[in-house]
Each structure stands twice: as C-alpha cells, then as structure tokens.
PDB file of C-alpha atoms in Angstrom:
ATOM      1  CA  MET I 345     126.473  92.250 105.596  1.00 50.00           C
ATOM      2  CA  LYS I 346     129.190  94.928 106.755  1.00 55.00           C
ATOM      3  CA  PRO I 347     128.004  97.382 109.420  1.00 52.00           C
ATOM      4  CA  ALA I 348     128.259 100.130 106.982  1.00 54.00           C
ATOM      5  CA  ILE I 349     125.714  98.759 104.746  1.00 51.00           C
ATOM      6  CA  LEU I 350     123.488  97.951 107.624  1.00 47.00           C
ATOM      7  CA  ALA I 351     123.619 101.362 108.979  1.00 51.00           C
ATOM      8  CA  ALA I 352     122.868 102.607 105.464  1.00 57.00           C
ATOM      9  CA  ALA I 353     119.999 100.168 104.987  1.00 57.00           C
ATOM     10  CA  ALA I 354     118.265 100.855 108.389  1.00 52.00           C
ATOM     11  CA  LEU I 355     118.528 104.476 107.620  1.00 56.00           C
ATOM     12  CA  LEU I 356     116.590 104.207 104.202  1.00 60.00           C
ATOM     13  CA  CYS I 357     114.270 101.640 105.861  1.00 55.00           C
ATOM     14  CA  PHE I 358     113.332 104.239 109.026  1.00 48.00           C
ATOM     15  CA  SER I 359     112.915 106.835 106.883  1.00 51.00           C
ATOM     16  CA  SER I 360     110.374 105.578 104.800  1.00 47.00           C
ATOM     17  CA  GLY I 361     106.700 104.914 106.034  1.00 44.00           C
ATOM     18  CA  ALA I 362     104.627 106.259 108.742  1.00 44.00           C
ATOM     19  CA  ALA I 363     106.209 105.915 112.255  1.00 49.00           C
ATOM     20  CA  LEU I 364     103.082 107.043 114.365  1.00 47.00           C
ATOM     21  CA  ALA I 365     100.663 104.357 115.784  1.00 54.00           C
ATOM     22  CA  ASP I 366      97.483 106.832 115.301  1.00 70.00           C
ATOM     23  CA  VAL I 367      98.286 107.271 111.543  1.00 76.00           C
ATOM     24  CA  THR I 368      95.435 106.222 109.474  1.00 91.00           C
ATOM     25  CA  GLU I 369      95.924 103.463 106.864  1.00 91.00           C
ATOM     26  CA  GLN I 370      95.497 105.946 104.052  1.00 93.00           C
ATOM     27  CA  GLU I 371      98.185 108.058 105.352  1.00 94.00           C
ATOM     28  CA  ALA I 372     100.321 104.985 105.628  1.00 93.00           C
ATOM     29  CA  ILE I 373     100.060 104.098 102.425  1.00 94.00           C
ATOM     30  CA  GLN I 374     100.621 107.800 101.178  1.00 96.00           C
ATOM     31  CA  ALA I 375     103.753 107.927 103.424  1.00 96.00           C
ATOM     32  CA  GLN I 376     105.233 104.272 102.126  1.00 96.00           C
ATOM     33  CA  VAL I 377     104.267 105.167  98.471  1.00 97.00           C
ATOM     34  CA  ALA I 378     105.883 108.698  98.499  1.00 97.00           C
ATOM     35  CA  GLY I 379     108.921 107.272 100.079  1.00 96.00           C
ATOM     36  CA  ALA I 380     109.300 104.374  97.424  1.00 97.00           C
ATOM     37  CA  MET I 381     108.749 106.956  94.479  1.00 97.00           C
ATOM     38  CA  ALA I 382     111.740 109.106  95.859  1.00 97.00           C
ATOM     39  CA  SER I 383     113.767 105.811  95.787  1.00 97.00           C
ATOM     40  CA  ALA I 384     112.247 104.781  92.073  1.00 97.00           C
ATOM     41  CA  ASP I 385     113.138 108.314  91.027  1.00 97.00           C
ATOM     42  CA  TYR I 386     116.679 107.917  92.266  1.00 97.00           C
ATOM     43  CA  ALA I 387     116.845 104.442  90.962  1.00 96.00           C
ATOM     44  CA  SER I 388     115.781 105.413  87.275  1.00 96.00           C
ATOM     45  CA  ALA I 389     118.534 108.048  87.093  1.00 95.00           C
ATOM     46  CA  HIS I 390     121.268 106.178  88.942  1.00 95.00           C
ATOM     47  CA  CYS I 391     120.853 102.539  89.188  1.00 95.00           C
ATOM     48  CA  PRO I 392     120.965 100.557  85.612  1.00 95.00           C
ATOM     49  CA  ASN I 393     120.968  97.333  87.509  1.00 95.00           C
ATOM     50  CA  LEU I 394     117.316  98.371  88.864  1.00 96.00           C
ATOM     51  CA  LYS I 395     113.909  98.845  87.220  1.00 97.00           C
ATOM     52  CA  ILE I 396     110.637 100.307  88.378  1.00 98.00           C
ATOM     53  CA  ASP I 397     107.529  98.211  88.367  1.00 97.00           C
ATOM     54  CA  LYS I 398     105.174 100.698  86.729  1.00 97.00           C
ATOM     55  CA  GLU I 399     102.187  98.679  87.207  1.00 97.00           C
ATOM     56  CA  ARG I 400     102.643  98.195  90.780  1.00 97.00           C
ATOM     57  CA  LEU I 401     103.597 102.102  91.322  1.00 97.00           C
ATOM     58  CA  ASP I 402     100.584 103.343  89.401  1.00 97.00           C
ATOM     59  CA  SER I 403      98.342 100.749  91.269  1.00 97.00           C
ATOM     60  CA  GLN I 404      99.753 102.110  94.652  1.00 97.00           C
ATOM     61  CA  VAL I 405      99.658 105.665  93.609  1.00 97.00           C
ATOM     62  CA  LYS I 406      95.841 105.070  92.533  1.00 97.00           C
ATOM     63  CA  ARG I 407      95.502 103.549  96.121  1.00 96.00           C
ATOM     64  CA  SER I 408      96.812 106.331  97.890  1.00 96.00           C
ATOM     65  CA  GLY I 409      94.021 108.682  96.709  1.00 96.00           C
ATOM     66  CA  MET I 410      96.662 110.965  95.728  1.00 97.00           C
ATOM     67  CA  SER I 411      98.227 111.876  92.151  1.00 98.00           C
ATOM     68  CA  ALA I 412     102.016 111.106  91.404  1.00 97.00           C
ATOM     69  CA  ASP I 413     102.639 115.007  91.378  1.00 98.00           C
ATOM     70  CA  GLN I 414     100.978 115.354  94.679  1.00 98.00           C
ATOM     71  CA  LEU I 415     102.886 112.261  96.304  1.00 98.00           C
ATOM     72  CA  ARG I 416     106.242 113.911  95.040  1.00 98.00           C
ATOM     73  CA  ALA I 417     105.343 117.164  96.691  1.00 98.00           C
ATOM     74  CA  SER I 418     104.558 115.419  99.791  1.00 97.00           C
ATOM     75  CA  GLU I 419     106.903 115.535 103.224  1.00 96.00           C
ATOM     76  CA  ASP I 420     107.467 111.841 102.956  1.00 96.00           C
ATOM     77  CA  TYR I 421     108.956 112.228  99.407  1.00 97.00           C
ATOM     78  CA  ALA I 422     111.247 115.187 100.461  1.00 97.00           C
ATOM     79  CA  ASP I 423     112.246 113.181 103.675  1.00 96.00           C
ATOM     80  CA  GLN I 424     113.424 109.890 101.672  1.00 96.00           C
ATOM     81  CA  ARG I 425     114.952 112.057  99.091  1.00 96.00           C
ATOM     82  CA  GLN I 426     116.920 113.722 101.542  1.00 96.00           C
ATOM     83  CA  VAL I 427     117.956 110.526 103.249  1.00 94.00           C
ATOM     84  CA  ILE I 428     119.176 109.192  99.971  1.00 95.00           C
ATOM     85  CA  GLU I 429     121.125 112.350  98.833  1.00 95.00           C
ATOM     86  CA  SER I 430     122.904 112.119 101.921  1.00 94.00           C
ATOM     87  CA  ILE I 431     124.080 108.653 101.470  1.00 94.00           C
ATOM     88  CA  ALA I 432     124.720 109.431  97.802  1.00 94.00           C
ATOM     89  CA  SER I 433     127.113 112.256  98.826  1.00 94.00           C
ATOM     90  CA  THR I 434     129.173 109.964 100.929  1.00 92.00           C
ATOM     91  CA  GLU I 435     131.798 107.109  99.879  1.00 90.00           C
ATOM     92  CA  LYS I 436     128.600 104.647 100.578  1.00 88.00           C
ATOM     93  CA  ALA I 437     126.838 106.069  97.325  1.00 88.00           C
ATOM     94  CA  ALA I 438     127.450 102.712  95.495  1.00 85.00           C
ATOM     95  CA  MET I 439     125.484 100.843  98.117  1.00 91.00           C
ATOM     96  CA  LEU I 440     122.395 102.640  97.072  1.00 93.00           C
ATOM     97  CA  CYS I 441     121.643 100.521  93.968  1.00 93.00           C
ATOM     98  CA  LEU I 442     121.930  97.455  96.265  1.00 93.00           C
ATOM     99  CA  LEU I 443     119.808  98.513  99.209  1.00 92.00           C
ATOM    100  CA  LEU I 444     117.101 100.293  97.167  1.00 94.00           C
ATOM    101  CA  PRO I 445     114.964  97.253  96.237  1.00 93.00           C
ATOM    102  CA  LYS I 446     114.940  96.215 100.001  1.00 93.00           C
ATOM    103  CA  ALA I 447     114.366  99.464 101.399  1.00 91.00           C
ATOM    104  CA  HIS I 448     110.841  99.504 101.103  1.00 92.00           C
ATOM    105  CA  GLY I 449     108.198  97.359 102.943  1.00 92.00           C
ATOM    106  CA  GLY I 450     104.334  97.527 103.176  1.00 93.00           C
ATOM    107  CA  TYR I 451     102.913  99.488 100.233  1.00 95.00           C
ATOM    108  CA  GLY I 452     105.919 100.534  98.793  1.00 95.00           C
ATOM    109  CA  ARG I 453     107.390  97.091  98.405  1.00 96.00           C
ATOM    110  CA  GLY I 454     108.066  95.751  94.797  1.00 96.00           C
ATOM    111  CA  ILE I 455     108.248  99.180  93.135  1.00 97.00           C
ATOM    112  CA  VAL I 456     111.951  99.355  92.996  1.00 97.00           C
ATOM    113  CA  VAL I 457     113.153  95.821  91.728  1.00 97.00           C
ATOM    114  CA  ALA I 458     116.303  94.257  90.279  1.00 95.00           C
ATOM    115  CA  LYS I 459     116.088  93.689  86.562  1.00 93.00           C
ATOM    116  CA  ASP I 460     116.339  89.935  85.511  1.00 83.00           C
TER     117      ASP I 460
END
C-alpha cells in the first residue's frame, strides 16, 4: 500500500473505537458501533461498490443498548464522521470506499462490506 493510503487507513482505524483502558465493554461496543455507523452512512451515499450488512448492524445496535438515533447523536459517531469528511475533502477521497470495509474491528467489523 502507498504511504498516503496507509496514513488514511490509520486515521480511520484510530478514530474509531474506545481508546482508554478503563472503558467498559458496553462503552466500547457503543463507540465501535457508532463509528461503524458513520462509515456505513458515508458508504451508503458515496460508495456503490460497498454494502451494509443490515443484520449485523441491527444486531450490534441492539447489543450496544442504544438506539440507532442515539448512536448517531453520539460523540463517537461525530468524531468518525469528521475524520471521513476531512479525508473526503482531499485528493484522497477516492480511497475512502476502499478503506471503509477495513477500517473497523471489534464490534464494528463486518458492518461495511464489499459487494459480491
């Protein structure tokens, strides 16, 4: 991978999920799912080569203990959205659709996937 792609991927990965060691599992679920939802919302609007695994998303939203609207109103969603928008406003915007399926681990993994 080119250094620019690696930098963008790292930015997406590090921005999603709970980074503090004293975070509860529930907070980690909420943070990771909210970040993945931000990526999913972007992918739905801008990446025709990607799809959202709605069953996985619904399952993880339920597991988070929050509604989809609450997750979208969270700071974690806003943070991920801001990172995506900052990359989208650069010459690296085309990379987003390649990176989003790989940008989330943990509870956010498998929500944004490549179409068959």
